[in-house]
Short mmCIF file of C-alpha atoms in Angstrom, two decimals:
data_model
loop_
_atom_site.label_atom_id
_atom_site.label_comp_id
_atom_site.label_asym_id
_atom_site.label_seq_id
_atom_site.Cartn_x
_atom_site.Cartn_y
_atom_site.Cartn_z
CA MET A 1 25.18 8.86 -38.34
CA THR A 2 24.41 5.27 -37.56
CA VAL A 3 21.96 2.58 -39.35
CA ILE A 4 19.57 3.02 -36.30
CA ASP A 5 19.50 6.88 -36.53
CA LYS A 6 18.89 6.55 -40.35
CA ALA A 7 16.04 4.11 -39.97
CA PHE A 8 14.31 6.17 -37.17
CA GLU A 9 14.07 8.95 -39.54
CA ALA A 10 11.25 7.26 -40.77
CA LEU A 11 9.31 7.26 -37.70
CA TYR A 12 8.44 10.69 -38.31
CA ALA A 13 7.77 10.66 -42.02
CA SER A 14 4.12 10.55 -43.55
CA ASP A 15 4.51 7.68 -45.95
CA ASP A 16 4.98 3.97 -45.78
CA GLY A 17 7.63 4.13 -48.39
CA SER A 18 10.23 5.60 -46.00
CA LEU A 19 9.45 2.85 -43.58
CA ASP A 20 9.92 0.26 -46.41
CA THR A 21 13.46 1.86 -47.13
CA ALA A 22 14.11 1.81 -43.22
CA ALA A 23 13.24 -1.78 -42.59
CA SER A 24 15.51 -2.81 -45.55
CA LEU A 25 18.43 -0.85 -43.73
CA LEU A 26 17.57 -2.91 -40.42
CA ALA A 27 16.96 -6.08 -42.10
CA ALA A 28 20.89 -5.91 -43.80
CA ALA A 29 22.44 -4.94 -40.48
CA PRO A 30 22.14 -7.52 -37.89
CA GLY A 31 24.54 -6.03 -35.64
CA ALA A 32 22.08 -3.34 -35.06
CA ASP A 33 19.58 -5.85 -33.54
CA ALA A 34 20.68 -4.98 -29.81
CA GLU A 35 20.74 -1.39 -30.20
CA LEU A 36 17.35 -1.51 -32.12
CA SER A 37 15.59 -3.27 -28.84
CA ARG A 38 17.52 -0.92 -26.40
CA ARG A 39 16.07 1.87 -28.37
CA GLY A 40 12.63 0.58 -28.00
CA GLU A 41 12.98 0.00 -24.19
CA GLU A 42 13.66 3.85 -24.14
CA PHE A 43 10.65 4.74 -26.01
CA VAL A 44 8.68 2.46 -23.29
CA ARG A 45 10.44 4.00 -20.65
CA THR A 46 9.58 7.58 -21.68
CA LEU A 47 5.95 6.61 -22.00
CA TRP A 48 5.71 5.71 -18.40
CA VAL A 49 6.99 9.14 -17.81
CA ARG A 50 4.34 10.56 -19.96
CA GLY A 51 1.52 8.72 -18.10
CA TRP A 52 0.99 5.71 -19.83
CA GLN A 53 0.87 2.17 -18.46
CA PRO A 54 1.32 -1.29 -19.71
CA ALA A 55 -1.97 -2.22 -20.35
CA ASP A 56 -2.99 1.04 -22.13
CA LEU A 57 0.19 0.53 -24.58
CA ALA A 58 -0.82 -2.95 -25.10
CA ARG A 59 -4.69 -1.65 -25.87
CA MET A 60 -3.58 0.84 -28.50
CA ALA A 61 -1.49 -1.72 -30.17
CA ARG A 62 -4.18 -4.09 -30.38
CA ARG A 63 -6.45 -1.40 -31.93
CA GLU A 64 -3.85 0.09 -34.15
CA LEU A 65 -2.02 -2.83 -35.16
CA SER A 66 -1.92 -6.88 -35.58
CA ASP A 67 -1.30 -9.45 -33.01
CA GLU A 68 2.63 -9.52 -34.10
CA HIS A 69 2.90 -5.87 -32.70
CA VAL A 70 1.46 -6.61 -29.33
CA ARG A 71 3.69 -9.60 -29.00
CA LEU A 72 6.71 -7.65 -29.78
CA LEU A 73 5.56 -4.80 -27.60
CA ALA A 74 5.01 -7.43 -24.64
CA GLY A 75 8.57 -8.35 -25.06
CA LEU A 76 9.51 -4.82 -24.62
CA ILE A 77 7.52 -4.15 -21.76
CA ARG A 78 8.74 -7.19 -19.81
CA SER A 79 12.54 -6.34 -20.81
CA GLU A 80 12.19 -2.80 -19.69
CA THR A 81 10.30 -3.62 -16.42
CA ALA A 82 12.62 -6.35 -15.54
CA GLY A 83 15.36 -3.89 -14.11
CA TYR A 84 13.22 -2.53 -11.24
CA GLU A 85 13.30 -3.66 -7.76
CA ARG A 86 9.61 -2.83 -6.94
CA LEU A 87 6.78 -2.05 -9.54
CA PRO A 88 3.62 0.46 -8.75
CA HIS A 89 0.47 -1.40 -7.41
CA ARG A 90 -1.34 -3.26 -10.67
CA TRP A 91 1.33 -3.23 -12.87
CA GLN A 92 2.21 -6.77 -12.14
CA ALA A 93 -1.41 -7.83 -12.93
CA GLN A 94 -1.21 -5.86 -16.33
CA LEU A 95 2.30 -7.61 -17.00
CA ASP A 96 0.96 -11.01 -16.58
CA ALA A 97 -2.23 -10.06 -18.67
CA LEU A 98 0.39 -9.45 -21.69
CA ASP A 99 0.06 -11.63 -24.65
CA ALA A 100 3.04 -14.28 -24.37
CA GLY A 101 2.54 -16.18 -27.42
CA GLU A 102 4.85 -17.02 -29.81
CA GLY A 103 4.60 -15.72 -33.13
CA ARG A 104 5.22 -17.31 -36.46
CA PRO A 105 9.02 -17.20 -37.68
CA THR A 106 9.18 -14.11 -40.17
CA ASP A 107 12.17 -12.90 -42.29
CA ARG A 108 14.21 -10.03 -41.08
CA PHE A 109 12.77 -7.60 -43.34
CA SER A 110 9.16 -8.42 -42.28
CA ARG A 111 10.30 -8.19 -38.51
CA ALA A 112 12.18 -4.91 -39.07
CA THR A 113 9.05 -3.60 -40.67
CA ALA A 114 6.74 -4.64 -37.75
CA VAL A 115 9.34 -3.07 -35.21
CA LEU A 116 9.38 0.11 -37.16
CA GLU A 117 5.54 0.25 -37.19
CA LEU A 118 5.09 -0.42 -33.30
CA TYR A 119 7.96 2.38 -32.65
CA ARG A 120 6.22 4.85 -34.66
CA LEU A 121 2.97 4.20 -32.76
CA LEU A 122 4.79 4.60 -29.72
CA VAL A 123 6.87 7.92 -30.73
CA ARG A 124 3.20 9.47 -31.63
CA LEU A 125 1.17 8.83 -28.22
CA PRO A 126 0.49 12.06 -26.26
CA ARG A 127 0.84 12.87 -22.82
CA LEU A 128 -1.60 11.35 -20.40
CA ASP A 129 -2.67 12.32 -16.94
CA ALA A 130 -0.76 10.30 -14.53
CA VAL A 131 -2.78 7.76 -12.56
CA GLY A 132 0.16 6.41 -10.22
CA PRO A 133 3.71 6.52 -10.01
CA VAL A 134 6.14 5.83 -12.59
CA PRO A 135 8.69 2.58 -12.31
CA GLY A 136 11.91 3.90 -10.34
CA GLU A 137 10.00 6.23 -8.41
CA ALA A 138 9.64 6.08 -4.41
CA LEU A 139 6.72 3.69 -3.73
CA PRO A 140 4.43 3.33 -0.92
CA PRO A 141 4.84 0.16 1.11
CA ALA A 142 3.76 -3.02 -0.50
CA ALA A 143 0.45 -4.48 0.91
CA ALA A 144 0.74 -8.02 2.42
CA GLY A 145 -1.98 -9.81 -0.32
CA GLU A 146 -4.88 -8.85 -1.20
CA PRO A 147 -7.40 -7.31 1.25
CA ARG A 148 -9.82 -10.06 2.53
CA MET A 149 -13.11 -7.77 1.44
CA LEU A 150 -11.56 -7.94 -2.12
CA THR A 151 -11.20 -11.61 -1.92
CA ARG A 152 -14.52 -12.32 -1.05
CA ILE A 153 -15.99 -9.85 -3.61
CA ARG A 154 -13.63 -11.75 -6.40
CA ALA A 155 -15.03 -14.92 -5.22
CA LEU A 156 -18.63 -14.17 -5.59
CA LEU A 157 -18.42 -12.54 -9.00
CA ALA A 158 -16.82 -15.27 -10.00
CA LYS A 159 -19.46 -17.71 -9.00
CA ALA A 160 -22.15 -15.23 -10.49
CA GLU A 161 -20.22 -15.25 -13.63
CA ALA A 162 -20.12 -19.39 -13.74
CA THR A 163 -23.27 -20.04 -12.65
CA GLY A 164 -26.00 -21.14 -15.34
CA TYR A 165 -29.05 -20.06 -13.03
CA PRO A 166 -29.82 -16.48 -13.10
CA GLU A 167 -31.45 -16.71 -9.72
CA GLU A 168 -28.12 -17.52 -8.27
CA ALA A 169 -26.19 -15.05 -10.43
CA GLU A 170 -28.62 -12.31 -9.08
CA ALA A 171 -28.34 -13.43 -4.99
CA LEU A 172 -24.36 -13.70 -5.47
CA THR A 173 -24.05 -10.18 -7.31
CA ALA A 174 -26.62 -8.70 -4.52
CA LYS A 175 -24.06 -9.91 -1.96
CA ALA A 176 -21.07 -8.53 -3.68
CA GLN A 177 -22.42 -5.04 -4.38
CA GLU A 178 -23.61 -4.71 -0.75
CA LEU A 179 -20.34 -5.96 0.65
CA MET A 180 -18.76 -3.01 -1.50
CA ALA A 181 -21.36 -0.56 -0.28
CA ARG A 182 -20.58 -1.52 3.17
CA HIS A 183 -16.91 -1.45 2.97
CA SER A 184 -17.10 2.17 1.51
CA LEU A 185 -19.32 3.01 4.74
CA ASP A 186 -16.25 1.29 7.02
CA GLU A 187 -13.64 3.37 5.21
CA ALA A 188 -15.86 6.37 5.99
CA THR A 189 -16.09 5.78 9.69
CA LEU A 190 -12.41 5.30 9.68
CA ALA A 191 -11.95 8.96 8.02
CA ALA A 192 -14.74 10.22 10.40
CA GLY A 193 -12.88 8.82 13.44
CA ALA A 194 -9.43 9.67 12.69
CA PRO A 195 -8.90 11.73 9.36
CA SER A 196 -5.96 10.51 7.31
CA PRO A 197 -3.73 12.58 4.71
CA GLU A 198 -5.05 9.82 1.97
CA THR A 199 -6.25 11.52 -1.23
CA PRO A 200 -8.38 10.17 -4.16
CA GLY A 201 -6.18 8.28 -6.61
CA ALA A 202 -7.49 6.92 -9.77
CA ILE A 203 -7.06 3.83 -12.19
CA ARG A 204 -7.64 3.32 -16.10
CA ILE A 205 -10.16 0.69 -16.97
CA GLY A 206 -10.10 -0.59 -20.86
CA VAL A 207 -13.61 0.11 -22.37
CA GLU A 208 -13.35 -1.98 -25.35
CA PRO A 209 -15.38 -2.13 -28.77
CA PRO A 210 -18.14 -3.15 -29.93
CA TYR A 211 -20.82 -0.96 -28.15
CA GLU A 212 -17.97 1.05 -26.14
CA GLN A 213 -20.53 3.98 -25.62
CA ALA A 214 -22.80 1.59 -23.69
CA LYS A 215 -19.78 -0.06 -21.63
CA ALA A 216 -18.50 3.48 -20.78
CA ILE A 217 -22.29 4.18 -19.38
CA LEU A 218 -22.17 0.84 -17.72
CA LEU A 219 -18.81 1.81 -15.81
CA ASP A 220 -19.76 5.22 -14.90
CA ALA A 221 -23.06 3.89 -13.20
CA VAL A 222 -20.81 1.33 -11.07
CA ALA A 223 -18.36 4.12 -10.23
CA THR A 224 -20.99 6.39 -9.41
CA ALA A 225 -22.75 4.28 -7.17
CA ASN A 226 -19.68 3.40 -5.21
CA HIS A 227 -18.79 6.79 -4.51
CA CYS A 228 -16.01 7.35 -7.69
CA ARG A 229 -16.19 9.11 -11.09
CA ALA A 230 -15.69 8.02 -14.56
CA VAL A 231 -14.34 9.91 -17.28
CA TRP A 232 -14.45 8.11 -20.93
CA ASN A 233 -11.46 8.66 -23.44
CA GLU A 234 -13.14 7.28 -26.61
CA THR A 235 -9.98 8.05 -28.57
CA TYR A 236 -7.85 5.64 -26.70
CA GLY A 237 -10.47 3.22 -25.48
CA PHE A 238 -10.62 3.82 -21.63
CA SER A 239 -12.16 5.40 -18.83
CA THR A 240 -10.23 6.99 -15.81
CA VAL A 241 -12.16 5.97 -12.59
CA VAL A 242 -11.18 8.82 -9.90
CA GLY A 243 -12.00 7.61 -5.88
CA PHE A 244 -10.30 6.61 -2.70
CA GLU A 245 -8.07 3.53 -3.21
CA ALA A 246 -10.40 1.01 -1.21
CA ASP A 247 -13.10 1.70 -3.87
CA LEU A 248 -11.24 1.58 -6.97
CA ASP A 249 -10.26 -2.47 -7.24
CA PRO A 250 -13.66 -3.26 -6.14
CA VAL A 251 -15.41 -0.80 -8.97
CA GLU A 252 -13.61 -2.41 -11.77
CA LEU A 253 -14.20 -6.32 -10.36
CA LEU A 254 -18.03 -5.33 -10.33
CA TYR A 255 -17.98 -3.64 -13.69
CA THR A 256 -15.81 -6.38 -15.50
CA SER A 257 -18.41 -9.11 -13.90
CA LEU A 258 -21.53 -7.12 -15.13
CA LEU A 259 -20.05 -6.86 -18.67
CA VAL A 260 -19.66 -10.44 -18.77
CA GLN A 261 -22.83 -11.32 -17.21
CA GLY A 262 -24.65 -8.75 -19.40
CA THR A 263 -22.96 -10.25 -22.39
CA ALA A 264 -24.09 -13.64 -21.37
CA ALA A 265 -27.68 -12.49 -21.23
CA MET A 266 -27.64 -10.91 -24.74
CA THR A 267 -26.24 -14.16 -26.09
CA ARG A 268 -29.42 -15.88 -24.51
CA ALA A 269 -31.64 -13.20 -25.74
CA GLU A 270 -30.79 -13.43 -29.34
CA ALA A 271 -30.89 -17.13 -29.05
CA GLU A 272 -34.63 -16.29 -28.57
CA GLN A 273 -34.87 -13.88 -31.01
CA ARG A 274 -33.42 -16.36 -33.65
CA ALA A 275 -35.63 -19.15 -32.58
CA GLY A 276 -38.41 -16.99 -32.97
CA GLY A 277 -37.45 -16.09 -36.57
CA ARG A 278 -35.46 -12.98 -36.12
CA LYS A 279 -32.14 -12.48 -37.30
CA ARG A 280 -29.30 -10.92 -35.11
CA THR A 281 -28.69 -7.33 -35.67
CA LYS A 282 -26.80 -4.57 -34.54
CA SER A 283 -29.24 -2.50 -33.31
CA PHE A 284 -30.60 -4.99 -31.07
CA ARG A 285 -27.03 -5.48 -29.65
CA GLN A 286 -27.06 -1.87 -29.09
CA SER A 287 -29.98 -1.18 -27.41
CA PHE A 288 -29.75 -4.21 -25.39
CA PHE A 289 -26.42 -2.98 -23.71
CA LEU A 290 -27.72 0.57 -23.39
CA ALA A 291 -31.08 -0.55 -21.60
CA TYR A 292 -28.63 -2.89 -19.48
CA ALA A 293 -26.46 -0.08 -18.57
CA ASN A 294 -28.99 2.35 -17.83
CA ARG A 295 -31.20 0.21 -15.66
CA LEU A 296 -28.31 -0.81 -13.74
CA GLY A 297 -27.18 2.44 -13.05
CA ALA A 298 -30.67 3.36 -11.22
CA ARG A 299 -30.35 0.08 -9.12
CA LEU A 300 -26.83 0.29 -7.94
CA SER A 301 -27.54 3.92 -6.82
CA ALA A 302 -30.66 2.52 -5.05
CA THR A 303 -28.46 -0.16 -3.40
CA SER A 304 -26.11 2.40 -2.02
CA ARG A 305 -28.27 4.79 -0.98
CA ARG A 306 -30.26 1.90 1.10
CA VAL A 307 -26.84 0.65 2.97
CA ALA A 308 -25.68 4.40 3.66
CA ALA A 309 -28.90 4.81 5.37
CA GLU A 310 -28.17 2.31 7.83
CA ALA A 311 -25.59 4.79 9.25
CA PRO A 312 -27.21 8.25 9.05
CA THR A 313 -24.46 9.71 11.25
CA LEU A 314 -21.99 8.90 8.71
CA LEU A 315 -23.31 10.80 5.73
CA PRO A 316 -21.61 13.71 6.11
CA ALA A 317 -18.53 11.86 5.93
CA LEU A 318 -19.20 9.96 3.10
CA ALA A 319 -20.24 13.52 1.53
CA SER A 320 -16.88 14.74 2.34
CA ARG A 321 -15.29 11.85 0.66
CA GLU A 322 -17.35 12.28 -2.55
CA VAL A 323 -16.55 16.22 -2.35
CA ALA A 324 -13.03 15.21 -2.73
CA VAL A 325 -13.24 12.77 -5.38
CA THR A 326 -15.28 15.40 -7.73
CA ALA A 327 -12.45 17.94 -6.87
CA ARG A 328 -9.82 15.62 -8.02
CA THR A 329 -11.92 14.77 -11.18
CA ASP A 330 -12.09 18.41 -11.93
CA GLU A 331 -8.42 18.74 -11.42
CA LEU A 332 -7.38 15.81 -13.66
CA PHE A 333 -9.82 16.78 -16.31
CA PRO A 334 -10.86 20.38 -16.30
CA GLU A 335 -12.25 20.21 -20.02
CA THR A 336 -14.42 17.32 -19.74
CA ARG A 337 -17.92 17.49 -21.98
CA THR A 338 -20.79 15.17 -22.42
CA THR A 339 -21.43 12.93 -25.38
CA ARG A 340 -24.94 12.12 -26.98
CA VAL A 341 -25.68 8.49 -27.14
CA ARG A 342 -25.34 7.14 -30.78
CA ALA A 343 -27.20 4.04 -31.35
CA ALA A 344 -29.85 2.57 -33.43
CA TRP A 345 -33.16 1.91 -31.55
CA ASP A 346 -34.39 -1.71 -30.94
CA GLU A 347 -37.51 -2.20 -29.03
CA ALA A 348 -36.93 -5.89 -28.59
CA GLY A 349 -33.08 -5.28 -27.62
CA TRP A 350 -33.94 -2.43 -25.07
CA THR A 351 -36.65 -4.71 -23.57
CA HIS A 352 -34.29 -7.74 -23.12
CA GLY A 353 -31.28 -5.48 -21.78
CA ALA A 354 -33.63 -4.21 -18.96
CA THR A 355 -34.66 -7.37 -18.23
CA ALA A 356 -31.22 -8.72 -17.82
CA ALA A 357 -30.14 -5.72 -15.61
CA ASP A 358 -33.30 -6.63 -13.08
CA ALA A 359 -31.84 -10.22 -13.36
CA ALA A 360 -28.56 -8.97 -12.70
CA GLY A 361 -29.44 -8.57 -8.84
CA LEU A 362 -28.25 -5.69 -6.86
CA HIS A 363 -30.81 -6.07 -4.22
CA PRO A 364 -30.66 -9.10 -1.59
CA ASN A 365 -34.30 -8.62 -0.22
CA ARG A 366 -36.08 -8.65 -3.58
CA PRO A 367 -37.22 -12.07 -4.79
CA PRO A 368 -35.91 -13.45 -7.59
CA LEU A 369 -37.61 -13.05 -11.04
CA PRO A 370 -39.47 -16.18 -12.36
#
């Protein structure tokens, strides 16, 4: 039995004492470093087959371990994926987001301990439902750049996040949502004219603490209004959004932007509360985000219905696509269940959140709020 094999027995033990002993073995065997890294890449490769993606692993490392573990994981992922000629769609963006920072120098024992802690996390992760191809599998032809519509939506939302004027952010976000709705209508037009073999796909979107329940509700609202479905996995900190490919990236863009805008609005509301002599409270922030998500959900759906009503002959095609999305969601998640909202009530937080949702601006014909 090699040093690595002896050390790896600790990955399946329940006590940290075994991990310390294993780290001591590795620290005293510098010749095993290359094999240690190779085994780590094997763990990562196995997780690709088990449905995990780079962003999922990074999210788990951040939730369960430390920055040092995240950096170690980033190195493993980059090393493992470097050998593929092509990666699945969206993977490069996930790799680019990995922490590339340099950690502080550590002694061999400390580094071996961190490596074993990371590997212990990796070997205990369960299988997930696949939401795309795995590196090494046959991939569809790569698209030539980003679709023009997506570039326009991205630019509008970036401006909405950057402006300090609520009325301007409202108009920009409204235009982005209308573009999304019209693009989905265009896709339904194409499908109605020449049915294609395309089936719904899925992506995972991180739903990070704090106030993750309210954020999951917001993502569900964005997904539903744009002909997708969202299923929240609280344990692993993400929602899976199921929909046709043309709708998935815009949903992620809009959700991320509304989250940024909502957080900024909450910060401003809290400043007003402090100016009035009231302290920051967790219940205020929870109520704010819940009201924000609840009100936006209604407004998003109203915008989607308004745009769809402009082409009534396409309503059957839209309905057919939504049926396909629901069927695919039920196939992936046959045992979903509803979750009760867990939050302390704060009337001021709810009021400010609802007001911020109104100011997010999803109806281009409504005059701006004063």
